[in-house]
Short mmCIF file of C-alpha atoms in Angstrom, two decimals:
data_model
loop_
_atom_site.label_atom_id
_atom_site.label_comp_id
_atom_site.label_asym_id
_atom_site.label_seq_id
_atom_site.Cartn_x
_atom_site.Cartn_y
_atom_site.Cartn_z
CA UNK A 21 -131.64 71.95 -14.84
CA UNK A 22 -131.34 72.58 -18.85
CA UNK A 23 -130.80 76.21 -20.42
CA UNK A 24 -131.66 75.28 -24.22
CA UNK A 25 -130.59 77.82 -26.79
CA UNK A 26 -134.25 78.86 -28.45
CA UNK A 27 -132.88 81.99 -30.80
CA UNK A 28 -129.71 82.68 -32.37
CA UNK A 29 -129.29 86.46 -33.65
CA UNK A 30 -126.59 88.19 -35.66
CA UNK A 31 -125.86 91.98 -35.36
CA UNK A 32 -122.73 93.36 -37.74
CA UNK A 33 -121.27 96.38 -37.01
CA UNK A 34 -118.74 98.50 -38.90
CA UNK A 35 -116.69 100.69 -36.40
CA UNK A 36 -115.00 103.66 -38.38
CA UNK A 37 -111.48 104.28 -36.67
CA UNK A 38 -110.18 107.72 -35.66
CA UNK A 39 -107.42 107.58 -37.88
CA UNK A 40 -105.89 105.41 -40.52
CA UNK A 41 -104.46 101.83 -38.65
CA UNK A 42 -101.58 100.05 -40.21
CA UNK A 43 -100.94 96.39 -39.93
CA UNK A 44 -98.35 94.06 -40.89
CA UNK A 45 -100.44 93.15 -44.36
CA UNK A 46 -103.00 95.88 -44.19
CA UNK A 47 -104.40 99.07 -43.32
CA UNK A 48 -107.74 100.33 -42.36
CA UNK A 49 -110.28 103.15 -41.60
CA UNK A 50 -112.67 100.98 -40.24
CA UNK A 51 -113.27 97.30 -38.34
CA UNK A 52 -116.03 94.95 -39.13
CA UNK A 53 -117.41 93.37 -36.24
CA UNK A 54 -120.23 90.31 -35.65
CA UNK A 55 -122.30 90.19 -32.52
CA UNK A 56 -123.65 87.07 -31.83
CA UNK A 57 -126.54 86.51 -29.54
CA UNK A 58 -127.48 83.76 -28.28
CA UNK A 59 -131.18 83.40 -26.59
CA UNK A 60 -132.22 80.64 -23.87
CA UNK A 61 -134.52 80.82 -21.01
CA UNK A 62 -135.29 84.99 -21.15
CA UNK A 63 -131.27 85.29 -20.63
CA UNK A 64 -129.21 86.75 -23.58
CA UNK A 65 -125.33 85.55 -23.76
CA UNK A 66 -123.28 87.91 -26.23
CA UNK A 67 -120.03 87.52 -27.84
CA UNK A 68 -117.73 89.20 -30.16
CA UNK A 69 -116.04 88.16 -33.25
CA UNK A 70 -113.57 90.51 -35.09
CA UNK A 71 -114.24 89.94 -39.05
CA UNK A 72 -110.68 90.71 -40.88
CA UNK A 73 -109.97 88.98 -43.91
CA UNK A 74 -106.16 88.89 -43.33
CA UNK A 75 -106.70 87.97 -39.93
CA UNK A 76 -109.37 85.07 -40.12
CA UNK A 77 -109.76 84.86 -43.62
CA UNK A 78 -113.62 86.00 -42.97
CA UNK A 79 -116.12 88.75 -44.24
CA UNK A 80 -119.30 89.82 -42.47
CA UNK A 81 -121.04 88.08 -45.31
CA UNK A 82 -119.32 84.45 -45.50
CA UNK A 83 -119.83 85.01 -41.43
CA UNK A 84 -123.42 85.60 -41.73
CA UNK A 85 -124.13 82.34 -44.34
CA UNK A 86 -122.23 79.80 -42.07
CA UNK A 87 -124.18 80.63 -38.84
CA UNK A 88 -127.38 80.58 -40.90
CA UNK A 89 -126.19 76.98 -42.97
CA UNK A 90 -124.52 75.25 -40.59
CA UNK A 91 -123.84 76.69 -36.98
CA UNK A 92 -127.84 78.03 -36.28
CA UNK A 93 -129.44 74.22 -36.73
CA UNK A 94 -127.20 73.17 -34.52
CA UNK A 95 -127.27 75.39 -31.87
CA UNK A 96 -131.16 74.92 -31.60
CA UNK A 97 -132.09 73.16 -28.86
CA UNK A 98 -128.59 72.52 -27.56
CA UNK A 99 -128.67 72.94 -23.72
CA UNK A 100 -125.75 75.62 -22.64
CA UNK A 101 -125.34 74.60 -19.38
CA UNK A 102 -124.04 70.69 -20.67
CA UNK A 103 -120.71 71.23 -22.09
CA UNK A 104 -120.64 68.07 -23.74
CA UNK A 105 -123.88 68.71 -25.37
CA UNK A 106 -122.49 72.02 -26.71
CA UNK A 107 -119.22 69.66 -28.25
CA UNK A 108 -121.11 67.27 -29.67
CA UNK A 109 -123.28 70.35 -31.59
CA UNK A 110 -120.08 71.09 -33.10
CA UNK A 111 -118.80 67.89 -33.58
CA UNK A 112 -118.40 67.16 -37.85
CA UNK A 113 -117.69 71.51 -38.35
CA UNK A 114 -113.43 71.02 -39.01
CA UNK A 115 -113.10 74.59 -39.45
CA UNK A 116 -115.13 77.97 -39.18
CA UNK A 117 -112.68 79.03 -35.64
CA UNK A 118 -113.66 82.06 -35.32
CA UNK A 119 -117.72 81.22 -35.45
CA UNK A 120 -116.78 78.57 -33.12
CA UNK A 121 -114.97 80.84 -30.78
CA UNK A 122 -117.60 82.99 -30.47
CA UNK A 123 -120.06 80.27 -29.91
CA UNK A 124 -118.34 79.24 -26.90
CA UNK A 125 -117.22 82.72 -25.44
CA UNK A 126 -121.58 83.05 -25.75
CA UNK A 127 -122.24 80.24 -24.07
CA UNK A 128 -120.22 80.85 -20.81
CA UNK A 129 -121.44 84.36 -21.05
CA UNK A 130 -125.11 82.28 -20.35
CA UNK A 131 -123.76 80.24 -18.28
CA UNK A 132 -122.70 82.80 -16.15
CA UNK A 133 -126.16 84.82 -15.84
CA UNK A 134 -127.53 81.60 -15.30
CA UNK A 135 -126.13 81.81 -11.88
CA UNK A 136 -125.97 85.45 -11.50
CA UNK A 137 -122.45 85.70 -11.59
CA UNK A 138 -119.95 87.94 -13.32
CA UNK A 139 -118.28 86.48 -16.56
CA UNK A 140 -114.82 87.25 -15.07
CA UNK A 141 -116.07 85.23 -11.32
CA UNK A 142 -117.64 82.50 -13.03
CA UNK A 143 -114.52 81.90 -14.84
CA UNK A 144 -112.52 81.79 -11.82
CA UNK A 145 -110.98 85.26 -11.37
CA UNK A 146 -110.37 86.60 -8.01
CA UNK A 147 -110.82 90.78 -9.09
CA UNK A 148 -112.49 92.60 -11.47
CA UNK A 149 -108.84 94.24 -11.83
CA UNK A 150 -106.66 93.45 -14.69
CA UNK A 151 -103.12 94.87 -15.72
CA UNK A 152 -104.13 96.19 -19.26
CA UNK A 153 -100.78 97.07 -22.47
CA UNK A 154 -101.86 99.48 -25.15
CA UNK A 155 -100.47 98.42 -28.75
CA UNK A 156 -98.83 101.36 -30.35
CA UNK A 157 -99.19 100.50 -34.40
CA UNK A 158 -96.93 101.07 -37.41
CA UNK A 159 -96.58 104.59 -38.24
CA UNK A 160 -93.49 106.98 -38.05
CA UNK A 161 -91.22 107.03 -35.14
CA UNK A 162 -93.20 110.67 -34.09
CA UNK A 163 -96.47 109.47 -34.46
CA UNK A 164 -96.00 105.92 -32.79
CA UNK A 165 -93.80 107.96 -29.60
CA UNK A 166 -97.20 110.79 -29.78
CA UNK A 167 -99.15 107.62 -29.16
CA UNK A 168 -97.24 105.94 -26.54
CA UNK A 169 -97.44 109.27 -24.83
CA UNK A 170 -101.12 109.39 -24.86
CA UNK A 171 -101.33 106.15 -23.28
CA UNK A 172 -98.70 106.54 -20.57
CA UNK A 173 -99.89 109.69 -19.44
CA UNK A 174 -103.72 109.89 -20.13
CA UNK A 175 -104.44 106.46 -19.07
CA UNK A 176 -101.73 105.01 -16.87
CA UNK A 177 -100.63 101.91 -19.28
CA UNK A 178 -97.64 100.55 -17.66
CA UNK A 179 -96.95 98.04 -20.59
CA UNK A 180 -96.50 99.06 -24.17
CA UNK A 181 -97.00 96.71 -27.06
CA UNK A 182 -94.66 98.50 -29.80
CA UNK A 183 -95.69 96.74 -33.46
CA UNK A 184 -91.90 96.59 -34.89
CA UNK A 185 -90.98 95.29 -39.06
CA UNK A 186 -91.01 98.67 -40.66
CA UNK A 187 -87.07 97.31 -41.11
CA UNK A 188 -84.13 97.66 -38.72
CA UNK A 189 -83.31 101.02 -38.49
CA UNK A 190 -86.80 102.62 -38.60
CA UNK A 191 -87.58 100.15 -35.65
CA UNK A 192 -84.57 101.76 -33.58
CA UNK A 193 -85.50 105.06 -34.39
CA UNK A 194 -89.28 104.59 -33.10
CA UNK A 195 -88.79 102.70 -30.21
CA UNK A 196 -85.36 105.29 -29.63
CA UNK A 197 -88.32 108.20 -29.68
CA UNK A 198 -90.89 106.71 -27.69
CA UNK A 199 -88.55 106.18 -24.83
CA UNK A 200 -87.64 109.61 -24.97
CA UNK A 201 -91.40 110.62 -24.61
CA UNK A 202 -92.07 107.87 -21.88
CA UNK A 203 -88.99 107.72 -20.08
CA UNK A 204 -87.07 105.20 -18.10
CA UNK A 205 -89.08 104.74 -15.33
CA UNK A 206 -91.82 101.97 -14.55
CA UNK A 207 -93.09 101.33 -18.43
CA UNK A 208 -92.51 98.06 -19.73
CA UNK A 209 -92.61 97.32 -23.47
CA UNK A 210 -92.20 94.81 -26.16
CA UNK A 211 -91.54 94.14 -29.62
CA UNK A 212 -94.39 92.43 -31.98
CA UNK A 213 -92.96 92.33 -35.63
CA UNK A 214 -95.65 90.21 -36.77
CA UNK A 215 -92.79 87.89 -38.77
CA UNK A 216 -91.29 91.16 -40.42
CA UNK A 217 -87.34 88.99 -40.30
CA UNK A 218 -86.17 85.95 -41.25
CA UNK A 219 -84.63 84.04 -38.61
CA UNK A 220 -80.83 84.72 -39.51
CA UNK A 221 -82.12 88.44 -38.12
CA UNK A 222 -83.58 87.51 -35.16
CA UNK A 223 -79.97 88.00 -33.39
CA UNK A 224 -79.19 92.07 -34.29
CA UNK A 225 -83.21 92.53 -34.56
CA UNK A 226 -82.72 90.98 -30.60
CA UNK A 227 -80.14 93.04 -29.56
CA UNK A 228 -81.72 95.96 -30.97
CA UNK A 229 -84.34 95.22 -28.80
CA UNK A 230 -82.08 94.91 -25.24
CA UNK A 231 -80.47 98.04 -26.14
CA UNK A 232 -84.16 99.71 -26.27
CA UNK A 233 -84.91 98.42 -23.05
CA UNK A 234 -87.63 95.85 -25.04
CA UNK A 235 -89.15 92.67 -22.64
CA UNK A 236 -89.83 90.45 -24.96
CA UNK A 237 -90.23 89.76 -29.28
CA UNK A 238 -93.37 88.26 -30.20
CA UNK A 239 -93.29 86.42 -33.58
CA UNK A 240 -89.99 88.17 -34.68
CA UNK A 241 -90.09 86.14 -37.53
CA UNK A 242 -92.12 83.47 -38.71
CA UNK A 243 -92.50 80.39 -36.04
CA UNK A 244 -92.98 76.95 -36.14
CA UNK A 245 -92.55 74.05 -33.46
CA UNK A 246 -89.85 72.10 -34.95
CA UNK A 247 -86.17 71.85 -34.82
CA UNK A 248 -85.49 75.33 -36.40
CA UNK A 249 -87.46 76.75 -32.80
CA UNK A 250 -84.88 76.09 -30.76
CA UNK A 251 -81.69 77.43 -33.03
CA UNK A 252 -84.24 80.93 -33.34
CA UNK A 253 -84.92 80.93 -29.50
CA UNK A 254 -80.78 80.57 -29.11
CA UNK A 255 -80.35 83.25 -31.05
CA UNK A 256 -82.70 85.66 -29.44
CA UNK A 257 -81.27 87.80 -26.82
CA UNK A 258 -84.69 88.56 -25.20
CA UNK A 259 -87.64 85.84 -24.73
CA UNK A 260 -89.76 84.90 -27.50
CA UNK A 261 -93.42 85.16 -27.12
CA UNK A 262 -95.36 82.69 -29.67
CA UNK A 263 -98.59 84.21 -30.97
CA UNK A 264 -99.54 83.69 -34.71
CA UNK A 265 -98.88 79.73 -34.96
CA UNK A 266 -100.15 78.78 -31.74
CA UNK A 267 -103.99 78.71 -31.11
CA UNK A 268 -105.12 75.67 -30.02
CA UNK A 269 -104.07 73.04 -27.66
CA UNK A 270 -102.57 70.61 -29.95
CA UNK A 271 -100.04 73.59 -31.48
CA UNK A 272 -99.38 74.75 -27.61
CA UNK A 273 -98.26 71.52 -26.90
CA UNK A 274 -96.22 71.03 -29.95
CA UNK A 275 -94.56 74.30 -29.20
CA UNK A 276 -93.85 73.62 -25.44
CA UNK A 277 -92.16 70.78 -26.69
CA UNK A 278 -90.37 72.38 -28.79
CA UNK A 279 -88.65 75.03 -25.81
CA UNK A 280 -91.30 77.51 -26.14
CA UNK A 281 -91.90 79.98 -22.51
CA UNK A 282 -94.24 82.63 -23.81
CA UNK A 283 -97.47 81.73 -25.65
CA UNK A 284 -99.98 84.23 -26.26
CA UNK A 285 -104.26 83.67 -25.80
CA UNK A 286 -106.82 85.22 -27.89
CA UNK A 287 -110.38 84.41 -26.85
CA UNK A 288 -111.46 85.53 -30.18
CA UNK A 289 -109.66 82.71 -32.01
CA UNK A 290 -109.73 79.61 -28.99
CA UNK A 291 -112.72 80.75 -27.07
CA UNK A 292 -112.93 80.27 -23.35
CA UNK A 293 -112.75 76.30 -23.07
CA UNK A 294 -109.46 76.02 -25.31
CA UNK A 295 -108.05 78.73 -23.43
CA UNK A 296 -108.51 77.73 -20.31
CA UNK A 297 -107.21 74.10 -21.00
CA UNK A 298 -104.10 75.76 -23.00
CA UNK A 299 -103.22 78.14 -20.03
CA UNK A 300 -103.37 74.86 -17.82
CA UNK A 301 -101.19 73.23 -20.13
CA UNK A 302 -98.50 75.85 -20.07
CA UNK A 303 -98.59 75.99 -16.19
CA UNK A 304 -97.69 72.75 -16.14
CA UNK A 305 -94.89 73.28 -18.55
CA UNK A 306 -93.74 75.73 -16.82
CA UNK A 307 -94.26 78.17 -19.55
CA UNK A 308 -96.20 81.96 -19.27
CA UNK A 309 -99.10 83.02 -21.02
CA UNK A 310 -100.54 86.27 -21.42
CA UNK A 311 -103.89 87.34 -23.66
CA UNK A 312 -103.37 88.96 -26.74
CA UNK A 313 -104.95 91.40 -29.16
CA UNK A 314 -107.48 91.17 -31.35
CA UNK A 315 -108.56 94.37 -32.65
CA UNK A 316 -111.65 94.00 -30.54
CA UNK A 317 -113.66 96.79 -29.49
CA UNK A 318 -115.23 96.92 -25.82
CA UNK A 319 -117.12 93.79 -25.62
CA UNK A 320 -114.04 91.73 -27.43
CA UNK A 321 -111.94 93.26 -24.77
CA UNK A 322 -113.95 92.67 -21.76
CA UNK A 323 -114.61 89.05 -22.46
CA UNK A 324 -110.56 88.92 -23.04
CA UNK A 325 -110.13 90.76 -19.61
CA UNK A 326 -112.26 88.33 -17.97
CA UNK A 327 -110.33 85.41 -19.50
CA UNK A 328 -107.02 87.56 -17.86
CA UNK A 329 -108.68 87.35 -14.55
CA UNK A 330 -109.04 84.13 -14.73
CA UNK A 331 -105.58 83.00 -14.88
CA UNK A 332 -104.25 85.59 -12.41
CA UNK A 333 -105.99 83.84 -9.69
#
């Protein structure tokens, strides 16, 4: 049985945002997204990518012209259900990861009608039912503990992602007030500073962190798998959780090498096949993964939720 790919369609979307959304390098009113569409057989696989020039370094446009030039011609043809026949469609294309990534989060999508299955059971998951964070973004300590609040209580997040590097002291005072809104009780949280310090901070920024009641720092400060890792990690008084620097299987294994035993997933940056194998690899090391945010809207975050299913089984 063969599922060839006979159509390959393009839909961009530009999402406006209910209020003003600061990032480490940028801010925004708005998110660009492409939906890509991939036809074979009558079935339709569909998969998100989120276009961010700081983030991938992409624009709907330069998106657009290398599915048309290079990834389309190749895709034509290609049989989904042979995942070697999908590799070797890409083989020669050394970079364009996000096109890639949403290429292969497609393809399993097909795959996965093609037996009548749910993306999240095909992939392996055992429920539907996923433990979900909510990322509170850079704003002022009121506004950030306001939107913690909202998520606690209107939704029932039990895990708060709290994006930290406005400096020291305005990091205290937020995560200080959003504690106070929340409480003590069951709500986790941790610290993503997006590489606001330099590593001779990563100790007080740390213990800034434990005296907040914070989990975890995800890229505290900028990361790399060499020898400087493991002096960073000793100075850390909370686990590090590697995002940025890690996202493929040849940088996970570098890093788990290197002492890492948090690495964060993004289907919208390793797809479904590199993220499966990189979870497996960090099983095996012992280490913990969890899936990280992308900005995505709905269909970004279902495919990620089915990718969390997954590895909770």
């Amino acid at each position: 049985m063969a599922l060839a790919i006979d159509g390959v369609a393009l839909h961009p979307v530009r999402m406006p945002l209910s209020r003003t959304v600061r990032w480490a390098s940028s801010s925004e009113a708005h998110a660009d997204y492409m939906i890509l569409e991939l036809r074979a057989g009558g079935l339709r696989g569909v998969a998100e990518g989120c276009v961010k020039l700081n983030f991938a370094a992409m624009t709907l446009k330069v998106l657009a012209a290398a599915f048309e030039d290079i990834f389309t011609p190749r895709l034509l043809g290609t049989d989904a259900l042979d995942a070697e026949a999908v590799i070797r469609a890409l083989a020669g294309v050394r970079e364009h990861r996000l096109a890639k990534a949403m290429i292969d989060a497609a393809v399993w999508d097909l795959r996965a009608q093609s037996q009548g299955r749910p993306l999240w059971r095909f992939l392996g998951g055992a429920s539907p039912s996923v433990k979900m964070s909510f990322t509170v973004t850079r704003d002022t300590p009121a506004e950030m503990a306001r939107g913690a609040l909202r998520a606690v209580g209107g939704h029932r997040i039990a895990t708060l992602k709290i994006k930290t590097g406005q400096g020291m002291a305005r990091d205290a005072e937020a995560l200080a007030a959003i504690r106070t809104v929340i409480g003590a009780g069951n709500v986790q949280m941790y610290a993503d500073s997006n590489r606001a310090y330099s590593p001779e901070e990563v100790g007080a920024f740390t213990a800034m962190l434990l005296d907040h009641g914070v989990i975890a720092a995800e890229d505290p400060c900028g990361l790399a798998p060499d020898r400087a890792f493991a002096a960073i990690k000793g100075r850390s008084r909370v686990p590090l959780l590697v995002d940025g620097p890690c996202r493929s299987a040849a940088s996970m294994h570098l890093f788990l090498e290197a002492g890492a035993e948090a690495l964060s997933l993004k289907v919208g940056k390793s797809g479904f096949t590199e993220s499966l194998a990189m979870a497996a690899m960090a099983r095996r090391a012992g280490a913990r993964v969890h899936i990280g945010m992308l900005a995505e809207s709905e269909l970004g975050a279902l495919a990620a939720a089915s990718l969390s299913s997954a590895l909770a089984a």
